[in-house]
Coordinates of C-alpha atoms in Angstrom, one line a residue:
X110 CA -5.0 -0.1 -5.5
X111 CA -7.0 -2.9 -7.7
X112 CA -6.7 -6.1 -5.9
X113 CA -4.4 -8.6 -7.5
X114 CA -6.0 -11.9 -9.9
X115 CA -5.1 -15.1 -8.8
X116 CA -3.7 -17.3 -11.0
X117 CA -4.1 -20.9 -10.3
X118 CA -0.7 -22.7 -10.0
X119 CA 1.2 -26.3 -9.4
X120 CA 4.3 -27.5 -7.6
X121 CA 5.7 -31.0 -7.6
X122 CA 6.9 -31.8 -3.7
X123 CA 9.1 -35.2 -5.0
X124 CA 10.0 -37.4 -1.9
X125 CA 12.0 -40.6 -1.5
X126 CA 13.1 -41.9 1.4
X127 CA 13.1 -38.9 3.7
X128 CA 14.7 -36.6 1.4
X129 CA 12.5 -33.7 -0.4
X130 CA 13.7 -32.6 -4.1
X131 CA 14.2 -28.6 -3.9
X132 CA 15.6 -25.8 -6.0
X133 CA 17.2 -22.2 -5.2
X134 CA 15.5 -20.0 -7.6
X135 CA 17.6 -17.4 -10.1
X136 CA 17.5 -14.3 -8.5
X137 CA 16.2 -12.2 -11.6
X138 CA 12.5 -14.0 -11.5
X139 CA 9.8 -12.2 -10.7
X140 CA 8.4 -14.3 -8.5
X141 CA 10.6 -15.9 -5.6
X142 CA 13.6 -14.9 -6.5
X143 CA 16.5 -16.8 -4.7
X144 CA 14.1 -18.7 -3.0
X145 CA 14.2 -22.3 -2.1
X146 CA 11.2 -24.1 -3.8
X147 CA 9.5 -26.8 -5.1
X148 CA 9.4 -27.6 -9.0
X149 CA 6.2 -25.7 -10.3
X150 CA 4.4 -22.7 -12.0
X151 CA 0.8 -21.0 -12.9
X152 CA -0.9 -23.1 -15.0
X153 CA -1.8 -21.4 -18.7
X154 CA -4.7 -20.4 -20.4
X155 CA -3.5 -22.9 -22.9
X156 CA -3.6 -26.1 -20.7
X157 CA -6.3 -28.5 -22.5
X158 CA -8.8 -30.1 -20.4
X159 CA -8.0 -33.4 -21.8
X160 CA -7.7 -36.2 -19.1
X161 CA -4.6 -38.6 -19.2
X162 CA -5.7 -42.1 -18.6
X163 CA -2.2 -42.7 -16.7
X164 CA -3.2 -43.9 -13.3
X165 CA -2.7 -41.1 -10.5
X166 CA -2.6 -38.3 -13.4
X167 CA -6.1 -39.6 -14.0
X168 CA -7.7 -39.0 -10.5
X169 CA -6.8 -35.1 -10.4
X170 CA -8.3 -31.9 -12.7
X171 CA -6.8 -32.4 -16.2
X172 CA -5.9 -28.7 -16.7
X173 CA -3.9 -28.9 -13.3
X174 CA -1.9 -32.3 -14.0
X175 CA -1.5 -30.9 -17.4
X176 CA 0.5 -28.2 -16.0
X177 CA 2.4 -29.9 -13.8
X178 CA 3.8 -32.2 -16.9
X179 CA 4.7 -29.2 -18.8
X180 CA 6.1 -27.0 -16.0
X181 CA 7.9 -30.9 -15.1
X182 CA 8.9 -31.4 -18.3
X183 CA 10.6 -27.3 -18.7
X184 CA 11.9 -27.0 -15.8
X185 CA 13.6 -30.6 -14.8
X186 CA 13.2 -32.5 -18.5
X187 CA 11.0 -35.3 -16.8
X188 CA 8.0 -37.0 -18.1
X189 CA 5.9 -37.8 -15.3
X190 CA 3.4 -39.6 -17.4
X191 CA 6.3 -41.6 -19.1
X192 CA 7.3 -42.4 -15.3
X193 CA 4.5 -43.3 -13.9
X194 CA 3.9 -46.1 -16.5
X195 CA 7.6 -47.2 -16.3
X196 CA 7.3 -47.5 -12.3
X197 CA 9.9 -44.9 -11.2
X198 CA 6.6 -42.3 -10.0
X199 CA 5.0 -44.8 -7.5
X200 CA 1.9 -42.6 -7.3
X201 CA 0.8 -38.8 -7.0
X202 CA -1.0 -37.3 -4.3
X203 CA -2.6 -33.7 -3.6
X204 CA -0.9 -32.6 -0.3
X205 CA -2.9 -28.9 -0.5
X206 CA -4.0 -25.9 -1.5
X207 CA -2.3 -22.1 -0.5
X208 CA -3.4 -18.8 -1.7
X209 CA -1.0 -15.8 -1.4
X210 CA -2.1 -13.2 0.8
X211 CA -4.3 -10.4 -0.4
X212 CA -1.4 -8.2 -0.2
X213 CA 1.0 -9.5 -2.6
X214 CA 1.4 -8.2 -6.0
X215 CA 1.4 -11.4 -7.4
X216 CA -0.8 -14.2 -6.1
X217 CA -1.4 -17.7 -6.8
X218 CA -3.6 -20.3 -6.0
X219 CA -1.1 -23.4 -5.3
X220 CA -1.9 -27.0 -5.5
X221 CA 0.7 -28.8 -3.8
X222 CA 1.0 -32.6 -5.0
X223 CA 3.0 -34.9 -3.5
X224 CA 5.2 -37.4 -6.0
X225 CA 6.4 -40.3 -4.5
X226 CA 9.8 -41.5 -6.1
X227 CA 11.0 -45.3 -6.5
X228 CA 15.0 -44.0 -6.5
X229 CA 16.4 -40.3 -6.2
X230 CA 15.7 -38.8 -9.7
X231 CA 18.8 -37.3 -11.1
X232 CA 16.9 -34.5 -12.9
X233 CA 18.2 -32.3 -15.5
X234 CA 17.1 -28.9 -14.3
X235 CA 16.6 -25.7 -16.4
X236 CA 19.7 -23.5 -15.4
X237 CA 17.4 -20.3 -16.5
X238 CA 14.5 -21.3 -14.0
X239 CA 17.4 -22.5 -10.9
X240 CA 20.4 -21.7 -9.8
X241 CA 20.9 -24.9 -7.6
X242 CA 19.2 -27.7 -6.7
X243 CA 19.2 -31.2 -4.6
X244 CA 17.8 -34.0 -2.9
X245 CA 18.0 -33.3 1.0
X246 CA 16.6 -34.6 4.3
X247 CA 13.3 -33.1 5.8
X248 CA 15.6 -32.4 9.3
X249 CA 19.0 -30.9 7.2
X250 CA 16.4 -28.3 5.2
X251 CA 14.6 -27.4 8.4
X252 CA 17.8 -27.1 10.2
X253 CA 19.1 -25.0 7.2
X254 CA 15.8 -22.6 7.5
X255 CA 16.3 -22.4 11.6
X256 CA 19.9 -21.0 11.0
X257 CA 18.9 -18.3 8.2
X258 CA 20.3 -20.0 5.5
X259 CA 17.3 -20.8 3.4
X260 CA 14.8 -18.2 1.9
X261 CA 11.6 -19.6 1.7
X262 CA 7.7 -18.7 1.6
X263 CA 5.6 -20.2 4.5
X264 CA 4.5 -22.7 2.1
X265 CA 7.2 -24.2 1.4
X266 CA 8.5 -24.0 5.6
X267 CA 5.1 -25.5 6.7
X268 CA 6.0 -28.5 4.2
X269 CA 9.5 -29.1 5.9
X270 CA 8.2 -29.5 9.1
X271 CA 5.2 -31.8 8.5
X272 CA 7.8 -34.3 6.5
X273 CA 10.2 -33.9 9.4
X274 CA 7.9 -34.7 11.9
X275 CA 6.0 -37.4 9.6
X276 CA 7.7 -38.2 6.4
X277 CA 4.8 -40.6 5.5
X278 CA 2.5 -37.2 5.8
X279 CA -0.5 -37.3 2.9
X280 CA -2.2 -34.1 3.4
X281 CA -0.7 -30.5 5.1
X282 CA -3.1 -29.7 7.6
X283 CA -1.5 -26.7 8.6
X284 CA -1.7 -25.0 5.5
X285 CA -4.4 -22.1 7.3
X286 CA -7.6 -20.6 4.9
X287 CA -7.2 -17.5 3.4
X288 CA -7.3 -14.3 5.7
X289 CA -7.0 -10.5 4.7
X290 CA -5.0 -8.0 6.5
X291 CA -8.1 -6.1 7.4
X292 CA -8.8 -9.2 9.7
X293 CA -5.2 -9.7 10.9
X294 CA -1.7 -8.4 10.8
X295 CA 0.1 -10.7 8.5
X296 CA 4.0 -11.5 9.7
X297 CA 6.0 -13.9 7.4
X298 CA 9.9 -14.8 8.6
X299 CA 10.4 -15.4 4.7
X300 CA 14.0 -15.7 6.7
X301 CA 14.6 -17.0 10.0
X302 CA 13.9 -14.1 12.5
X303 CA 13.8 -11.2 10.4
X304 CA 9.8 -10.8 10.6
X305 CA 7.9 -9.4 8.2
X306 CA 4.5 -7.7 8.3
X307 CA 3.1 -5.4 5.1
X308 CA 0.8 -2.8 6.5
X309 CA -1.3 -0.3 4.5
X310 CA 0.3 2.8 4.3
X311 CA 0.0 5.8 2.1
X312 CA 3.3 5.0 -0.1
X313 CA 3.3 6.5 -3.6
X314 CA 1.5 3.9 -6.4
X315 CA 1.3 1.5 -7.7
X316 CA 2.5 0.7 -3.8
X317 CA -0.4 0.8 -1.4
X318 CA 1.8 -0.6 1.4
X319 CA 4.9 -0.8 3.5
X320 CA 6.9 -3.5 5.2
X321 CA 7.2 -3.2 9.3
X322 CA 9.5 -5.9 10.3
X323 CA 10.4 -7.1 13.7
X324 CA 14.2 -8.0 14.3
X325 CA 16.1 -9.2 17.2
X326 CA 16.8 -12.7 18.9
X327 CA 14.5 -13.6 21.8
X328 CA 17.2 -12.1 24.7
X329 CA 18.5 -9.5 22.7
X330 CA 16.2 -6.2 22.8
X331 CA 13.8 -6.7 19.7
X332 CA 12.7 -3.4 17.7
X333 CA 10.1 -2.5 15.1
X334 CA 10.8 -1.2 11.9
X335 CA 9.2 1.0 10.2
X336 CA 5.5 1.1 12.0
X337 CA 3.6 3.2 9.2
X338 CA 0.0 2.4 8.9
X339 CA -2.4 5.1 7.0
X340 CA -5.1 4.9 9.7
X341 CA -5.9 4.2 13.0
X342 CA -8.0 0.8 12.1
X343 CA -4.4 -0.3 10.6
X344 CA -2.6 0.8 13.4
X345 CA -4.9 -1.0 15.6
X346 CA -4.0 -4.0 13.7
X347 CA -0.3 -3.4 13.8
X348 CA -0.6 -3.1 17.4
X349 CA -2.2 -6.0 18.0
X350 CA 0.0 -8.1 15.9
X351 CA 2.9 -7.3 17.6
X352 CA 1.7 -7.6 20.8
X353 CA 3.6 -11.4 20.7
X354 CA 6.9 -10.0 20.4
X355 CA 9.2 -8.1 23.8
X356 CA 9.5 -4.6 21.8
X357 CA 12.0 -2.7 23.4
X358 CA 12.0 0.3 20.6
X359 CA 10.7 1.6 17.4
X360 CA 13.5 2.1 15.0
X361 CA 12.7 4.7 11.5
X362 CA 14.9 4.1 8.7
X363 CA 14.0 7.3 7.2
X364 CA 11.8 10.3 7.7
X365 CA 9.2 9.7 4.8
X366 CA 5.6 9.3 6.2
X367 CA 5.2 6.1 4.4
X368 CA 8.1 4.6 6.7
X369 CA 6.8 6.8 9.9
X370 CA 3.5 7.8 10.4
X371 CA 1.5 6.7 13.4
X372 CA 5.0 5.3 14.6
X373 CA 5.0 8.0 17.4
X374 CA 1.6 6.6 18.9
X375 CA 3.0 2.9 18.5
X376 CA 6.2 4.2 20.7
X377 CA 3.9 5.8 23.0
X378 CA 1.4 2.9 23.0
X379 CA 4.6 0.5 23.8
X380 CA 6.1 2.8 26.0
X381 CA 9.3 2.5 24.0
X382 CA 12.2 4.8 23.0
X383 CA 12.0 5.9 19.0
X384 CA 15.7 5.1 17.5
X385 CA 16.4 7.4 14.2
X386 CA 19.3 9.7 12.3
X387 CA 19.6 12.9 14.1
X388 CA 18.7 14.7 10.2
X389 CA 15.3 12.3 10.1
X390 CA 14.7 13.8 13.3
X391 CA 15.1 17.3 12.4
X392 CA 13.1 16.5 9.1
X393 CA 10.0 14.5 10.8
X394 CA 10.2 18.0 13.1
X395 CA 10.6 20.5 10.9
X396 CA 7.2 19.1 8.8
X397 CA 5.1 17.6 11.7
X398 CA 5.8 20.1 14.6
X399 CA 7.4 19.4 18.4
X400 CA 4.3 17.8 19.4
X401 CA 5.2 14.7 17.2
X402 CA 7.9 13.5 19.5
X403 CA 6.1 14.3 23.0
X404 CA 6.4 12.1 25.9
X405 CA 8.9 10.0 23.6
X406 CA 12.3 9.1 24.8
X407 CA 14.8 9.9 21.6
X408 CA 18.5 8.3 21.0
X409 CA 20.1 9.1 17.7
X410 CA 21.6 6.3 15.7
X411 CA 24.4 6.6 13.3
X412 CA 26.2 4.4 11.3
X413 CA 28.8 1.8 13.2
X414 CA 25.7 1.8 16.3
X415 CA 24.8 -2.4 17.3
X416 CA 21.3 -2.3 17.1
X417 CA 20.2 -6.0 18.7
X418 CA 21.4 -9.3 17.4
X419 CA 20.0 -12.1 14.6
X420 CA 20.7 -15.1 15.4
X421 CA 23.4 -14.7 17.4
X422 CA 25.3 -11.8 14.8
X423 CA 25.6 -8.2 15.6
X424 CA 22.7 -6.2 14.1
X425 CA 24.9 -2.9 12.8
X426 CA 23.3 0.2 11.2
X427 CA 24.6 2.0 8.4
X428 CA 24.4 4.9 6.9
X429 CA 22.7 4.9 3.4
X430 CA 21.9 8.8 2.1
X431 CA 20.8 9.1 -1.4
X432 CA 16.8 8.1 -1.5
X433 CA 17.0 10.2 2.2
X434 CA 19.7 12.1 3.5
X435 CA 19.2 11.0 7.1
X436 CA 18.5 7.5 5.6
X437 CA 19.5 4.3 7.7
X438 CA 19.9 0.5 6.7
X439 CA 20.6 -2.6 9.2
X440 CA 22.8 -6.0 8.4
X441 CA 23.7 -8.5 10.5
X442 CA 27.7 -8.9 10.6
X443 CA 27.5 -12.0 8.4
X444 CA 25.4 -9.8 5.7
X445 CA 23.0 -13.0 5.5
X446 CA 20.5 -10.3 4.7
X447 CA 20.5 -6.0 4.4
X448 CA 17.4 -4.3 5.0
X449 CA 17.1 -0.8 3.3
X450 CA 14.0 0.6 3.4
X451 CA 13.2 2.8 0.5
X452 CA 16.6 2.4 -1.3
X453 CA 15.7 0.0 -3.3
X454 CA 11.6 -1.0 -4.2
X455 CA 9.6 -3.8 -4.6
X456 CA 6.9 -2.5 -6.0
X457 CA 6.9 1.3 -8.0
X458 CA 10.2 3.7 -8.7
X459 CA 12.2 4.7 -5.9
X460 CA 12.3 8.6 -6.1
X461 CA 15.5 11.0 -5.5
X462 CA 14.0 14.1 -5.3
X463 CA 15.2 17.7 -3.8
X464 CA 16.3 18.5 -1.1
X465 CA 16.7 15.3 0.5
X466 CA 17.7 13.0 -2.3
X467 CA 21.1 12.8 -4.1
X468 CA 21.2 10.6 -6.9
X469 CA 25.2 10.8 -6.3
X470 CA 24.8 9.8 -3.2
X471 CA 22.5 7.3 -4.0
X472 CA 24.8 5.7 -6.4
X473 CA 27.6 5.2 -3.9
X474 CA 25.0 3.7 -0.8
X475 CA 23.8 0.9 -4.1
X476 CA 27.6 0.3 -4.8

């Protein structure tokens, strides 16, 4: 798969008086959706490379503060330049810069600049661009991220906590340089303790990877979903990324090879149990032989089953046939989040083929 351009972008992190300025994203954009973020947005091919003369605009790239006025002025209807000269922007600082990870299918260089405020701006946000948004303290949004009530990219986490534990913080020095997977084995906790690592696996394009996640409360027996790297250099890297967590089993949602392969050698390499649906069992079986199993302590999961816990909820499983017959989905009791494998894609066309997939079936498990 072609490696994604990145396209330079801005965000506006407004502060006054220990409060941050955030929005929850509509769910139907493409990028973030439903995430809490700054203001912000790529910067077009059609940004001049005029300078303003408007002190602080004037001591940053043109094209760059040229985009954050216009993204400013879509998405919240405020004039930056128009407050700076009228005193209510006291200055305008550049906290960083973040690259999305080589895996993402969209990915943006982000210049992060910090906008100090002379009184909490009542701004008139775009209802198309956020569903909600506020003025709230560095320790409440932190404490909302800790409890899994936030969504948010490590960007945006990374600039809670150097606010909460500075608030007159100038410059993120946490924000890491770029790495690739074929260095490391990424995990993001986009939500707290549900831990997310893409790996390269052989899924059908325009997908060129699958999501392994990590779930369970430190105490509570932690499993990982989904190990399915294409090779052993990847699996290598799975393994070692891991290696930080107390894996007590590797749970399979279903019994593709995208969401399997290599996961017997990850049980065997943890000395761990493999937790699946008796039919993905049968399946994996019937197409890779008895020797795929060996050595491997089995239990069957069905729907109803406590898996671990998040956060203190009940991890349950549930039964979700349609993509898969054997398929199997987990939610915490409090259905904060539902994690469903192949049901429903990111990236590509989910496919209901013969004889596993159902598309009546996979009507119902989406309703």
């Amino acid at each position: 798969m072609e490696k994604s351009k990145i396209l330079d972008a801005v965000s506006a992190v407004f502060v006054y008086d220990g409060s941050l300025f955030v929005v929850q994203r509509q769910s139907y954009l493409a990028a973030s959706p439903g995430y809490c973020a700054f203001p912000g947005g790529k910067v077009e091919r059609s940004e001049t490379e005029e300078p303003y003369q408007t002190q602080y605009l004037r001591d940053h790239n043109a094209r760059f503060m040229r985009a954050l006025c216009r993204e400013l002025l879509e998405e919240l209807n405020f004039d930056l330049n128009a407050a700076i000269t009228n005193g209510q922007a006291l200055s305008v600082s550049e906290l960083g810069t973040v690259t999305t990870p080589e895996m993402a299918p969209i990915r943006f260089k982000t210049r992060f600049y910090k906008i100090v405020c002379k009184t909490p701006i009542d701004f008139q946000v775009n209802p198309g661009e956020a569903e909600f948004s506020k003025w709230e303290s560095c320790d409440t949004l932190l404490a909302q991220y800790n409890q899994g009530k936030i969504l948010a990219v490590p960007p945006t986490i990374w600039i809670f906590e150097a606010f909460a534990n500075n608030w007159n913080t100038e410059q993120i020095d946490r924000f890491p340089p770029e790495r690739h997977l074929k260095e490391n084995a990424f995990c993001f906790e986009l939500l707290r303790g549900v831990r997310q690592i893409p790996v390269y696996s052989r899924a059908l394009p325009p997908a060129n990877m699958t999501n392994a996640f990590v779930i369970g409360d430190e105490g509570s027996p932690q499993f990982l979903i989904d190990p399915s790297p294409k090779s052993l250099e990847e699996f290598q890297k799975l393994r070692d990324g891991v290696s930080r967590f107390q894996i007590s089993g590797v749970f399979l949602t279903h019994h593709h090879p995208d969401h399997h392969e290599f996961a017997n050698e990850m049980a065997r390499a943890l000395n761990v149990p493999i937790l699946l649906s008796q039919d993905s069992h049968d399946r994996i079986r019937s197409i890779w032989g008895d020797d795929y199993f060996k050595d491997i302590e089995l239990h069957f999961a069905k729907e109803g089953d406590i898996l671990t816990q998040w956060l203190g909820n009940d991890v349950k499983i549930y039964a979700i046939p349609g993509h898969d017959e054997g398929q199997l989905a987990l939610a915490p009791r409090s259905m904060e989040w539902f994690l469903v494998g192949d049901l429903i894609q990111g990236v590509g066309t989910v496919v209901v083929s013969s004889p596993e997939g159902d598309m009546k079936k996979y009507f119902a498990s989406l309703a």
